[in-house]
PDB file of C-alpha atoms in Angstrom:
ATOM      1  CA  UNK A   1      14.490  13.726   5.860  1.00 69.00           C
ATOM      2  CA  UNK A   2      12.382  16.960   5.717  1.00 83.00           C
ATOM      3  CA  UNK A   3      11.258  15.708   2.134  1.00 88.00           C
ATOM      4  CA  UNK A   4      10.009  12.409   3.703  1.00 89.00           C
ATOM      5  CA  UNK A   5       8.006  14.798   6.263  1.00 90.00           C
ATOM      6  CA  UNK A   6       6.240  16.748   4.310  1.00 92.00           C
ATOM      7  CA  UNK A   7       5.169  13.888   1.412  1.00 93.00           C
ATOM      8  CA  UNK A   8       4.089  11.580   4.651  1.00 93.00           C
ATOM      9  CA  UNK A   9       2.012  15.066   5.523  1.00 93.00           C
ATOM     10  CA  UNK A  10       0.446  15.171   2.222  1.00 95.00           C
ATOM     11  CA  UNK A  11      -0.108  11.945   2.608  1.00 95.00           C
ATOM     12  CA  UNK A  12      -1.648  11.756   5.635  1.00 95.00           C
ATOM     13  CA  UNK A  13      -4.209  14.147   4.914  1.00 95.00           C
ATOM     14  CA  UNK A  14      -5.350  13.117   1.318  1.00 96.00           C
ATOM     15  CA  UNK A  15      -5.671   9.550   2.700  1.00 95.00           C
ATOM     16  CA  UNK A  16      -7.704  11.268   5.551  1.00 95.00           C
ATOM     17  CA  UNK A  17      -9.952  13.084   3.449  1.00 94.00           C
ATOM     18  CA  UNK A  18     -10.848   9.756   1.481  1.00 94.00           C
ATOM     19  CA  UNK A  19     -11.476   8.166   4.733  1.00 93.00           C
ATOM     20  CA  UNK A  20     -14.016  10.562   5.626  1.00 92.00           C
ATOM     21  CA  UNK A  21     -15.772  10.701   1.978  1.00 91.00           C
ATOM     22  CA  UNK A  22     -15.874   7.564   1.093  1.00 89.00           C
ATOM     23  CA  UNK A  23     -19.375   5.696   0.914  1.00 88.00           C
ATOM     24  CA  UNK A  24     -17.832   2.151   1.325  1.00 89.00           C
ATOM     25  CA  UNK A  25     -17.039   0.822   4.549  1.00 89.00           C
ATOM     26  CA  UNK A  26     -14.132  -1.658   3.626  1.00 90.00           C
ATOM     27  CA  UNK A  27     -12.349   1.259   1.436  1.00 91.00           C
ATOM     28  CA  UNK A  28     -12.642   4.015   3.587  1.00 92.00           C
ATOM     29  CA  UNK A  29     -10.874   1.345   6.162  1.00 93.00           C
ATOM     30  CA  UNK A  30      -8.040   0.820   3.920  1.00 94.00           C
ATOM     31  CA  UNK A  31      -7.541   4.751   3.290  1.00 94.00           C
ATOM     32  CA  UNK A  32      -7.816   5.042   7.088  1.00 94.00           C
ATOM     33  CA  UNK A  33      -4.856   2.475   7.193  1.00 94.00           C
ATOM     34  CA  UNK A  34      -2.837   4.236   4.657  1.00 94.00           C
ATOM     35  CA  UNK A  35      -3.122   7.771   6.373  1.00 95.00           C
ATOM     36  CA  UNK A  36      -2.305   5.962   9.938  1.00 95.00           C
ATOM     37  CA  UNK A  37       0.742   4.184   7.838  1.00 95.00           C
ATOM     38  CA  UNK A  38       1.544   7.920   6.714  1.00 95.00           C
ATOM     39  CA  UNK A  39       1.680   9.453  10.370  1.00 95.00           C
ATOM     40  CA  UNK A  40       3.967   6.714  11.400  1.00 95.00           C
ATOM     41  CA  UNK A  41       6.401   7.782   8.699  1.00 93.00           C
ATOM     42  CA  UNK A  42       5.668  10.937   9.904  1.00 93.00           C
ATOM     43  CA  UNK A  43       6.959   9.805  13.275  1.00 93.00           C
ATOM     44  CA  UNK A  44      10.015   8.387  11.800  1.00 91.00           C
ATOM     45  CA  UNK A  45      11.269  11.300  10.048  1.00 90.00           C
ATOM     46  CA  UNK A  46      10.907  13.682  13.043  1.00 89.00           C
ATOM     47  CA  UNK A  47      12.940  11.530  14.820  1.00 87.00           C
ATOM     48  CA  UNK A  48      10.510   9.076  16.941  1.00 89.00           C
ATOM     49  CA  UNK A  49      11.307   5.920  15.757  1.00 90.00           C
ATOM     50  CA  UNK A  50       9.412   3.940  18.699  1.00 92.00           C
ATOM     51  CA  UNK A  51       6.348   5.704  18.303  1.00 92.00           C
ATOM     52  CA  UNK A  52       6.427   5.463  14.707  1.00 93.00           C
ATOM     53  CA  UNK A  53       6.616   1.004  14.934  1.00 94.00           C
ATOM     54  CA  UNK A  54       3.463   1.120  17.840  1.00 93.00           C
ATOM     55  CA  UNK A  55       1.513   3.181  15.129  1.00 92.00           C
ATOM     56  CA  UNK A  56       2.100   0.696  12.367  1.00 94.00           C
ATOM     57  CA  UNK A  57       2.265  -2.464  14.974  1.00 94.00           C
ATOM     58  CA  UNK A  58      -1.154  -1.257  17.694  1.00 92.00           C
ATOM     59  CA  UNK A  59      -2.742   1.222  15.510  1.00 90.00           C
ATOM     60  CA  UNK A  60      -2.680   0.038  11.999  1.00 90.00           C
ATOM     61  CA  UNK A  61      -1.716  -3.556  12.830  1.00 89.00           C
ATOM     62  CA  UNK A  62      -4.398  -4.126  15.918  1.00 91.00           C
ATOM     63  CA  UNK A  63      -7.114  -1.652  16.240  1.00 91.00           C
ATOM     64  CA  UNK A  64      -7.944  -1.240  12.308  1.00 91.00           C
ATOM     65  CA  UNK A  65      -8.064  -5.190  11.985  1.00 90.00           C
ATOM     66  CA  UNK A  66     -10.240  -5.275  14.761  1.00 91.00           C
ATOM     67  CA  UNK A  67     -12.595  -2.589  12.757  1.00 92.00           C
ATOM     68  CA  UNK A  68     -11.467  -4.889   9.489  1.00 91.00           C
ATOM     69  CA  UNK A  69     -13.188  -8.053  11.435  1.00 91.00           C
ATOM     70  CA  UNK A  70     -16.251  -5.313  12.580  1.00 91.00           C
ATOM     71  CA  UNK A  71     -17.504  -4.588   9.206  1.00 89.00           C
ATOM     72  CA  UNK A  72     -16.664  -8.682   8.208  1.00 89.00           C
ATOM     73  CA  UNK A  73     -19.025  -9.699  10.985  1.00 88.00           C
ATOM     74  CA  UNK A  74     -21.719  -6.945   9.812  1.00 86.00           C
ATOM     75  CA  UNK A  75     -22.085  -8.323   6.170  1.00 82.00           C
ATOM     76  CA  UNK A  76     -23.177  -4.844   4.817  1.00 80.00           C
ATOM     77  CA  UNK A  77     -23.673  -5.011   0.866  1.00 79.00           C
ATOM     78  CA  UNK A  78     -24.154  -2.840  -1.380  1.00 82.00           C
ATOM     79  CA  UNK A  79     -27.613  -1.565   0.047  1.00 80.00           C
ATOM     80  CA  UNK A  80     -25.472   0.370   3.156  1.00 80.00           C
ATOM     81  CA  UNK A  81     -23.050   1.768   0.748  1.00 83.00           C
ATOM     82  CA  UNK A  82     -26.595   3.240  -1.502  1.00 84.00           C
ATOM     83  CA  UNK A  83     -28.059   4.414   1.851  1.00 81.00           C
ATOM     84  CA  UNK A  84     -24.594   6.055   2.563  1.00 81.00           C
ATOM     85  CA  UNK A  85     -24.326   8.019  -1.254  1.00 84.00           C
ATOM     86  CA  UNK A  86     -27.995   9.184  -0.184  1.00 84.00           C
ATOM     87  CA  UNK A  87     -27.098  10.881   2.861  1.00 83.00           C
ATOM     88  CA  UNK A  88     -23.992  12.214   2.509  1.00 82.00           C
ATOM     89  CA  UNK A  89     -25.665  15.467  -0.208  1.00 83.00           C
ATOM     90  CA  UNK A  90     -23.353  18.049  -0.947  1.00 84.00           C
ATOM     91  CA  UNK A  91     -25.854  20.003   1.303  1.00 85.00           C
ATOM     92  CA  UNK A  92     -24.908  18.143   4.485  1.00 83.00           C
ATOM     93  CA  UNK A  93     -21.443  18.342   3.715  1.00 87.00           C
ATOM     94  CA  UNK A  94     -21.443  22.291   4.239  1.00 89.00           C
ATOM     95  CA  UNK A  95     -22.450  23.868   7.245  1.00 90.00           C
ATOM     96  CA  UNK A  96     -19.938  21.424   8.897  1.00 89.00           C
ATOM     97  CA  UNK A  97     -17.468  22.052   6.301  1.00 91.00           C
ATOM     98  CA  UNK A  98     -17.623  26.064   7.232  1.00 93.00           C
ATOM     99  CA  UNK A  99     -17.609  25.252  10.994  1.00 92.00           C
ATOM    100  CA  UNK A 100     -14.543  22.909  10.323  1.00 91.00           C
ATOM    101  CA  UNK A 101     -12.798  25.397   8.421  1.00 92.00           C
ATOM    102  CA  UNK A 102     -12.858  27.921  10.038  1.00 93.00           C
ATOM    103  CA  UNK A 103     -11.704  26.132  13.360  1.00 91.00           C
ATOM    104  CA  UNK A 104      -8.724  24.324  11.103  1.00 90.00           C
ATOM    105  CA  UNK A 105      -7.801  28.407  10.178  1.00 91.00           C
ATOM    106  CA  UNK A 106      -8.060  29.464  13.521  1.00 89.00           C
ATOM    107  CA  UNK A 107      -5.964  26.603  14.695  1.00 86.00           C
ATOM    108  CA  UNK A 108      -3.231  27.377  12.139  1.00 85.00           C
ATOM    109  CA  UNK A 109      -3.231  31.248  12.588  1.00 85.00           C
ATOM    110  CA  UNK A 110      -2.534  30.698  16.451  1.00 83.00           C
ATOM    111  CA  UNK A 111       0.106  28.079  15.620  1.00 77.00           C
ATOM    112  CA  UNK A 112       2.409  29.596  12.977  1.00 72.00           C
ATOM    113  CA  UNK A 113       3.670  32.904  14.591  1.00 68.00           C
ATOM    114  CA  UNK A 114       4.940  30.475  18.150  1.00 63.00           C
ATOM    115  CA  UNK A 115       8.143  28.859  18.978  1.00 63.00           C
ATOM    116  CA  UNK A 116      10.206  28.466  16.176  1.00 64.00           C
ATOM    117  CA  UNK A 117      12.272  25.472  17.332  1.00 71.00           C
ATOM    118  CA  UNK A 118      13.174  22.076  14.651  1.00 74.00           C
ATOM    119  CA  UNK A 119      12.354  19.024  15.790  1.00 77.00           C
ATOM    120  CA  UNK A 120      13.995  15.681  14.130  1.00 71.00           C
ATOM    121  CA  UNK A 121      17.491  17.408  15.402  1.00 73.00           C
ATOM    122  CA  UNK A 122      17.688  13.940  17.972  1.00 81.00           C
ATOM    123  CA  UNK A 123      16.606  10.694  17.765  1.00 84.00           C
ATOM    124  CA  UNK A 124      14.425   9.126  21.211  1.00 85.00           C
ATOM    125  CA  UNK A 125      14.718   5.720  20.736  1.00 85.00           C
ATOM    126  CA  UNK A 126      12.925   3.023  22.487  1.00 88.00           C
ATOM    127  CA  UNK A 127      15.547   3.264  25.652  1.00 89.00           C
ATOM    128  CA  UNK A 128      14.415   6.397  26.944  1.00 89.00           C
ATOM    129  CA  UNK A 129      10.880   6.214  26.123  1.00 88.00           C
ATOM    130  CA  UNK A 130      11.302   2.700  28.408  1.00 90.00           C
ATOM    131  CA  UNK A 131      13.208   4.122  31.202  1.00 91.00           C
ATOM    132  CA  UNK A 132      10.500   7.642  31.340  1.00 89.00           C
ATOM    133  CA  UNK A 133       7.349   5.074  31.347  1.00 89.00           C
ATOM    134  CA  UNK A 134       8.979   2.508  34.021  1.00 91.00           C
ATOM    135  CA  UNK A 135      10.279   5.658  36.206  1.00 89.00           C
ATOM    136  CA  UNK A 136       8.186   8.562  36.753  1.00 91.00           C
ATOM    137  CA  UNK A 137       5.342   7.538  34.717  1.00 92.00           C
ATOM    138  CA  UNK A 138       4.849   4.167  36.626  1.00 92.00           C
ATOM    139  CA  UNK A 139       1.703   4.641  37.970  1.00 93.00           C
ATOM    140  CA  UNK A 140       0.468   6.143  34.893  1.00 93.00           C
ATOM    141  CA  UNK A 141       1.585   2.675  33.348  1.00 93.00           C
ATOM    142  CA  UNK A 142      -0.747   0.970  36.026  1.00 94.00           C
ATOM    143  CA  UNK A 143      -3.793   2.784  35.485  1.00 94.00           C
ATOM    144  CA  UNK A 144      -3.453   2.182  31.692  1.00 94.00           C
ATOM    145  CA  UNK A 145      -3.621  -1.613  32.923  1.00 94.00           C
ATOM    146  CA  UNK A 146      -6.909  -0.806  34.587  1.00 95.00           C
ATOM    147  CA  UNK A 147      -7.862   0.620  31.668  1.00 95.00           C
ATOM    148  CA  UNK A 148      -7.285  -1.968  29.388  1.00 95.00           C
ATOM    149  CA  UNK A 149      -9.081  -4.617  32.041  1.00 96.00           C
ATOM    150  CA  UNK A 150     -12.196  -2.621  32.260  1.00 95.00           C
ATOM    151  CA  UNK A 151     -12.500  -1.995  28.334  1.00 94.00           C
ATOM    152  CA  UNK A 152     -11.889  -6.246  28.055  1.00 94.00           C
ATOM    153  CA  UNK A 153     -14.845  -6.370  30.776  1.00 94.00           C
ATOM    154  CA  UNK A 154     -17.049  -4.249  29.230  1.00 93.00           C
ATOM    155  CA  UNK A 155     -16.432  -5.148  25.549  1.00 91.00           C
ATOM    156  CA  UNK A 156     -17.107  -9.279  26.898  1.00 91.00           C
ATOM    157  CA  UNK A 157     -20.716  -7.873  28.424  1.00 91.00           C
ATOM    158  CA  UNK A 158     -21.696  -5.854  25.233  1.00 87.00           C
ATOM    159  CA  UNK A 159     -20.512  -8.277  22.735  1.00 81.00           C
ATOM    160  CA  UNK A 160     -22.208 -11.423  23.937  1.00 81.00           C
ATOM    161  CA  UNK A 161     -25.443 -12.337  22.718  1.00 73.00           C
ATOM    162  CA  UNK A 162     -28.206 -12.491  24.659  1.00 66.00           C
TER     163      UNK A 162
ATOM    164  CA  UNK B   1      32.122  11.006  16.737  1.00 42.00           C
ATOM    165  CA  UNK B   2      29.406   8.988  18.886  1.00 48.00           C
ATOM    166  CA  UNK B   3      26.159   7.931  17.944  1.00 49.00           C
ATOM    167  CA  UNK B   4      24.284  10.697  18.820  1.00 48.00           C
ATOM    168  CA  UNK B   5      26.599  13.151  16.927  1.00 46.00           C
ATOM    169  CA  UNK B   6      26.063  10.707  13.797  1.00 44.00           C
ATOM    170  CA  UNK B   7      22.230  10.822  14.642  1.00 46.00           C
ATOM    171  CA  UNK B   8      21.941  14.841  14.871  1.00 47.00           C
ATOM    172  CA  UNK B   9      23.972  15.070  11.263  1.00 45.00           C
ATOM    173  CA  UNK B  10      21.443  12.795   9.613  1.00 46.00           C
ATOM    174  CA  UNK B  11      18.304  14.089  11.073  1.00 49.00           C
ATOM    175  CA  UNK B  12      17.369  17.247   9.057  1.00 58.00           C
ATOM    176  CA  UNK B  13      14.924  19.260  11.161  1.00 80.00           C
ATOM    177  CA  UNK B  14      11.082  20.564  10.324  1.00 81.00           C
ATOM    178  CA  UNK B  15       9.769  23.532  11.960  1.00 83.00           C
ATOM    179  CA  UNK B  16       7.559  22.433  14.949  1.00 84.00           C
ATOM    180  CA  UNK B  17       4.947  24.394  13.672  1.00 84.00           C
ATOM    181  CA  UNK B  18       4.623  22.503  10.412  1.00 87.00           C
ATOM    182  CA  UNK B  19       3.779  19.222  12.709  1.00 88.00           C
ATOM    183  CA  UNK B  20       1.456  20.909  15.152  1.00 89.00           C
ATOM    184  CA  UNK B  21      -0.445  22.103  11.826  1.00 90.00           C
ATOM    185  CA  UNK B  22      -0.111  19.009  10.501  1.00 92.00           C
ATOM    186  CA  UNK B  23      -2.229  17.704  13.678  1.00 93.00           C
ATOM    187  CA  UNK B  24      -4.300  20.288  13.978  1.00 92.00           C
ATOM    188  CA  UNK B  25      -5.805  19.781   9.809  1.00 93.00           C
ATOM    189  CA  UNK B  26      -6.001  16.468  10.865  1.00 94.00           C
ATOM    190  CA  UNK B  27      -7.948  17.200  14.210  1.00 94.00           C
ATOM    191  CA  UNK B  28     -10.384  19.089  11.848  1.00 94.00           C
ATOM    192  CA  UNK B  29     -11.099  16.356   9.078  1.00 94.00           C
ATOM    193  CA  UNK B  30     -11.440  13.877  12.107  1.00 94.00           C
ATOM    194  CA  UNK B  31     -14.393  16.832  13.965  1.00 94.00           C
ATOM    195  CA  UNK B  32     -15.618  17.238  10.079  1.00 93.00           C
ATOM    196  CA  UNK B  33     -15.931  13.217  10.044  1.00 93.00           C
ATOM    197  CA  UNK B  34     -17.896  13.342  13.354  1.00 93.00           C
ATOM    198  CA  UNK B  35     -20.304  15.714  12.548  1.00 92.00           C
ATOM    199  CA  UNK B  36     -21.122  14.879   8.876  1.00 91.00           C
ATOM    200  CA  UNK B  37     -21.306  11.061   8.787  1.00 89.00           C
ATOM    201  CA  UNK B  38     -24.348   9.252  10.256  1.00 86.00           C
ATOM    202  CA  UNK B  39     -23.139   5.579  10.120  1.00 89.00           C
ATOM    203  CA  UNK B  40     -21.851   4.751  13.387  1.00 90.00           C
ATOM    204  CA  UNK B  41     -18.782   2.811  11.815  1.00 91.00           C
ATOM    205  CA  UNK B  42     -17.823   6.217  10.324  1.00 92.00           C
ATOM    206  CA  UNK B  43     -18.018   7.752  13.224  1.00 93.00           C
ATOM    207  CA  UNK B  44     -15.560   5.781  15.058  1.00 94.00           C
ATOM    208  CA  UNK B  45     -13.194   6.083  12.458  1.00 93.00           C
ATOM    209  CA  UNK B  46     -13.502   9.507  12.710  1.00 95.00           C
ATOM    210  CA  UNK B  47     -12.726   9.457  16.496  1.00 95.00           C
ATOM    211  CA  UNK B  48      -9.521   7.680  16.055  1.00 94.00           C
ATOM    212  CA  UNK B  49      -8.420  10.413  13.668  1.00 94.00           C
ATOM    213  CA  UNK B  50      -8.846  12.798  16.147  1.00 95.00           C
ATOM    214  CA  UNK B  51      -7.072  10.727  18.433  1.00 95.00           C
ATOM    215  CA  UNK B  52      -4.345  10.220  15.869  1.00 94.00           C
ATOM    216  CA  UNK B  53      -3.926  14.239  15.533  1.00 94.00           C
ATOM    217  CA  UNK B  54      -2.964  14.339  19.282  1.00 94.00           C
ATOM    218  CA  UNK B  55      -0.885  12.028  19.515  1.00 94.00           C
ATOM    219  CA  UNK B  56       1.037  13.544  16.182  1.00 94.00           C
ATOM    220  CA  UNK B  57       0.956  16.678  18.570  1.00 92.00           C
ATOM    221  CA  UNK B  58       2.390  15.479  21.783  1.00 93.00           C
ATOM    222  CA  UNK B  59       4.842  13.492  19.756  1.00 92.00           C
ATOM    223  CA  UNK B  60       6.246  16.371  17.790  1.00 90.00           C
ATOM    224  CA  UNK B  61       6.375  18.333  20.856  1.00 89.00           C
ATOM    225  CA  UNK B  62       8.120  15.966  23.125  1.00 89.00           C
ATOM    226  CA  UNK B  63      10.782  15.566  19.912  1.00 87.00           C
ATOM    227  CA  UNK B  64      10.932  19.444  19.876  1.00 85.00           C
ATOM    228  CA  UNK B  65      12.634  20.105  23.742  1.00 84.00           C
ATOM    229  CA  UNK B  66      14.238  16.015  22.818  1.00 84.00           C
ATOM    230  CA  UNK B  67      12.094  14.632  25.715  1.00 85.00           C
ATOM    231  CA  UNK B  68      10.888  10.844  25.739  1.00 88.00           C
ATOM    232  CA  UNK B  69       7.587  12.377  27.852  1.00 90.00           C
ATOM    233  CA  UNK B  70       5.702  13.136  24.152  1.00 89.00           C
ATOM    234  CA  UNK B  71       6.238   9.188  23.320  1.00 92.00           C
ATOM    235  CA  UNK B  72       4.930   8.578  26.958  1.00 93.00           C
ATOM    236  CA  UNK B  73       1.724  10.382  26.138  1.00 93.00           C
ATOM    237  CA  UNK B  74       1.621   8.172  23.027  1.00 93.00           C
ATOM    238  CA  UNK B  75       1.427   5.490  24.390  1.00 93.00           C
ATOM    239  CA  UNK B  76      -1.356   6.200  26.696  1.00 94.00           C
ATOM    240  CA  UNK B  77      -3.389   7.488  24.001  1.00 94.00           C
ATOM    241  CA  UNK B  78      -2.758   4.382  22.182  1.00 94.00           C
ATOM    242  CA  UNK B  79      -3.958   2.594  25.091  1.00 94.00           C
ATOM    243  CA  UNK B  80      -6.624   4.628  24.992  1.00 94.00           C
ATOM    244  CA  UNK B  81      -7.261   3.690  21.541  1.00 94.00           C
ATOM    245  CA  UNK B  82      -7.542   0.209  22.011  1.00 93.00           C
ATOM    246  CA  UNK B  83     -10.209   0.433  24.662  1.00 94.00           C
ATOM    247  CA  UNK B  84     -12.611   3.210  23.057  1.00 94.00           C
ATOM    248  CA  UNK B  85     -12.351   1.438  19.905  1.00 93.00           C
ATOM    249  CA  UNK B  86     -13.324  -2.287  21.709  1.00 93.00           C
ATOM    250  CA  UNK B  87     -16.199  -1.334  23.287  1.00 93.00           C
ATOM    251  CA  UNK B  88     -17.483   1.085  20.757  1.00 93.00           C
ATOM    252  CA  UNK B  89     -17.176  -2.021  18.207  1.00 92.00           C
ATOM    253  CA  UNK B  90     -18.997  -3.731  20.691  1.00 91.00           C
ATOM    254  CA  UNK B  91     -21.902  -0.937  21.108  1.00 90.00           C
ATOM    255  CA  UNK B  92     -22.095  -1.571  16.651  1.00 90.00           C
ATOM    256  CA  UNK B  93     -22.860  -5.231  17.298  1.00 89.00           C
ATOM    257  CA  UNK B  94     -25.013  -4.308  19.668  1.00 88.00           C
ATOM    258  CA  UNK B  95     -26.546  -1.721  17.517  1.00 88.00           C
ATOM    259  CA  UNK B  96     -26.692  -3.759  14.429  1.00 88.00           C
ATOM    260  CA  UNK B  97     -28.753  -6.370  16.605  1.00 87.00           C
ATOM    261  CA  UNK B  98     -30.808  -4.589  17.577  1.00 85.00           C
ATOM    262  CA  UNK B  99     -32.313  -2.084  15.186  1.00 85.00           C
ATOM    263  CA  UNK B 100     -30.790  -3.601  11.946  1.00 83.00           C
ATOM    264  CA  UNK B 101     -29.198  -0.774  10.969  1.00 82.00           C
ATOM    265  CA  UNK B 102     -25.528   1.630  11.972  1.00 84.00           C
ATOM    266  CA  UNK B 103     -27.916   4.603  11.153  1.00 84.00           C
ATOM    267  CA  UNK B 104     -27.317   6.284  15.029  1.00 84.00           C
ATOM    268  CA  UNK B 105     -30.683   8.315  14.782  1.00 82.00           C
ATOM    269  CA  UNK B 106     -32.061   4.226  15.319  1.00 81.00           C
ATOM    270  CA  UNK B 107     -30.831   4.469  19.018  1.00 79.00           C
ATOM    271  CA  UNK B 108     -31.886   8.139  19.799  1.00 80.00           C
ATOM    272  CA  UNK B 109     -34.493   7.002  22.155  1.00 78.00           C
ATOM    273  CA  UNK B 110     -34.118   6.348  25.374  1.00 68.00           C
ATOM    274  CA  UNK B 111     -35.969   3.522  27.045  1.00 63.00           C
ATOM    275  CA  UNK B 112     -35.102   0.881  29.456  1.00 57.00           C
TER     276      UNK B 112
END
């Protein structure tokens, strides 16, 4: 299982960088779906099987479509994905490439020496995640409700034409 | 031997460090995403990597000390998620109506 962890890493983060590279709307999409598909194995092999089917079922399943139908209803041709290969220069790429990296080596450095513990040594399976959310998380549970109401609310305003 | 025991002997384990790492390169390409791209569309996507990154985080560390609290944290930030990513769609119709364009410099004036 440690194999299937670190290729669903690899994964992850070549898929990732495509995502962020790419000029074309529809194909950066599907890399962003194969990286999301990645961390899911990810979340199978250390154990998390739950987690790992909402991150193929909400995230990849739900939210990307809904991006998927985005871009359908936008029509964008070939003229965005010019416009996009003009403004991404190699010059724009680097100041934030040297900011990014050197936060991403920070963030490692801090991380590596720290609690050396495994994780994938037990499986949490959907029973426990269910009795934690429905116990002492309920009201957690409620305002995610809220949430989700206020988001419909505000997503019927803005969407509607006018 | 229960299920558990049968569980623990087929579960090999990673260091936790590897997954917080993991997050935290992906936390970076998702910032790098933000501040590089100027299509709006882009930048969403580059939000829910970032998003994505912490919830690798809190699940890894709630599988670390074998607490279902990581998954709980999950799930919020898949709720989350869901509502950042239905009204900023939204804000790109809105946008593309408007100004004909996902270029975000378009909107950088304010005016009623």
């Amino acid at each position: 299982m440690e194999i299937a962890f670190y290729l669903a890493a690899a994964v992850a983060v070549i898929a990732t960088v495509f995502a962020i590279t790419n000029t074309n709307p529809v194909h950066a999409l599907l890399y962003l779906i194969a990286s999301l598909l990645a961390v899911a194995m990810v979340f199978f092999s250390i154990g998390a099987p739950f987690a790992g089917a909402l991150e193929v079922i909400v995230y990849a399943g739900a939210i990307m479509v809904l991006f998927v139908f985005v871009v359908m209803m936008l029509n964008l041709g070939q003229a965005a994905v010019d416009q996009e290969r003009r403004w991404l220069t190699p010059k724009a790429w680097l100041g934030p490439g040297i900011l990014c990296g050197v936060l991403m080596i920070e963030m490692i450095r801090v991380l590596s020496p720290t609690l050396n513990g495994g994780i994938g040594g037990s499986v949490i399976d959907a029973k426990m995640v269910g009795i934690a959310l429905f116990g002492p998380y309920l009201l957690v549970v409620e305002l995610a409700s809220m949430l989700l109401l206020a988001a419909l609310v505000a997503a019927f305003h803005m969407g509607r034409h006018d | 031997m229960t299920t558990t025991e049968i569980a623990t002997t087929a579960v090999a384990t990673v260091p936790l460090e590897h997954a917080l790492i993991l997050s935290g390169i992906l936390f970076s390409l998702g910032l790098l995403g933000i501040l590089v791209r100027r299509n709006i569309l882009f930048v969403l996507m580059s939000i829910e990597v970032m998003m994505n990154a912490a919830a690798v985080a809190f699940v890894a560390s709630g599988s670390r000390w074998g607490q279902a609290d990581g998954q709980v944290m999950f799930i919020l930030i898949l709720t989350l998620a869901a509502a950042e990513a239905s009204v900023g769609l939204a804000l790109v119709l809105q946008l593309y109506r408007r100004f004909q364009t996902l270029d975000t410099d378009a909107a950088s004036e304010m005016k009623g």
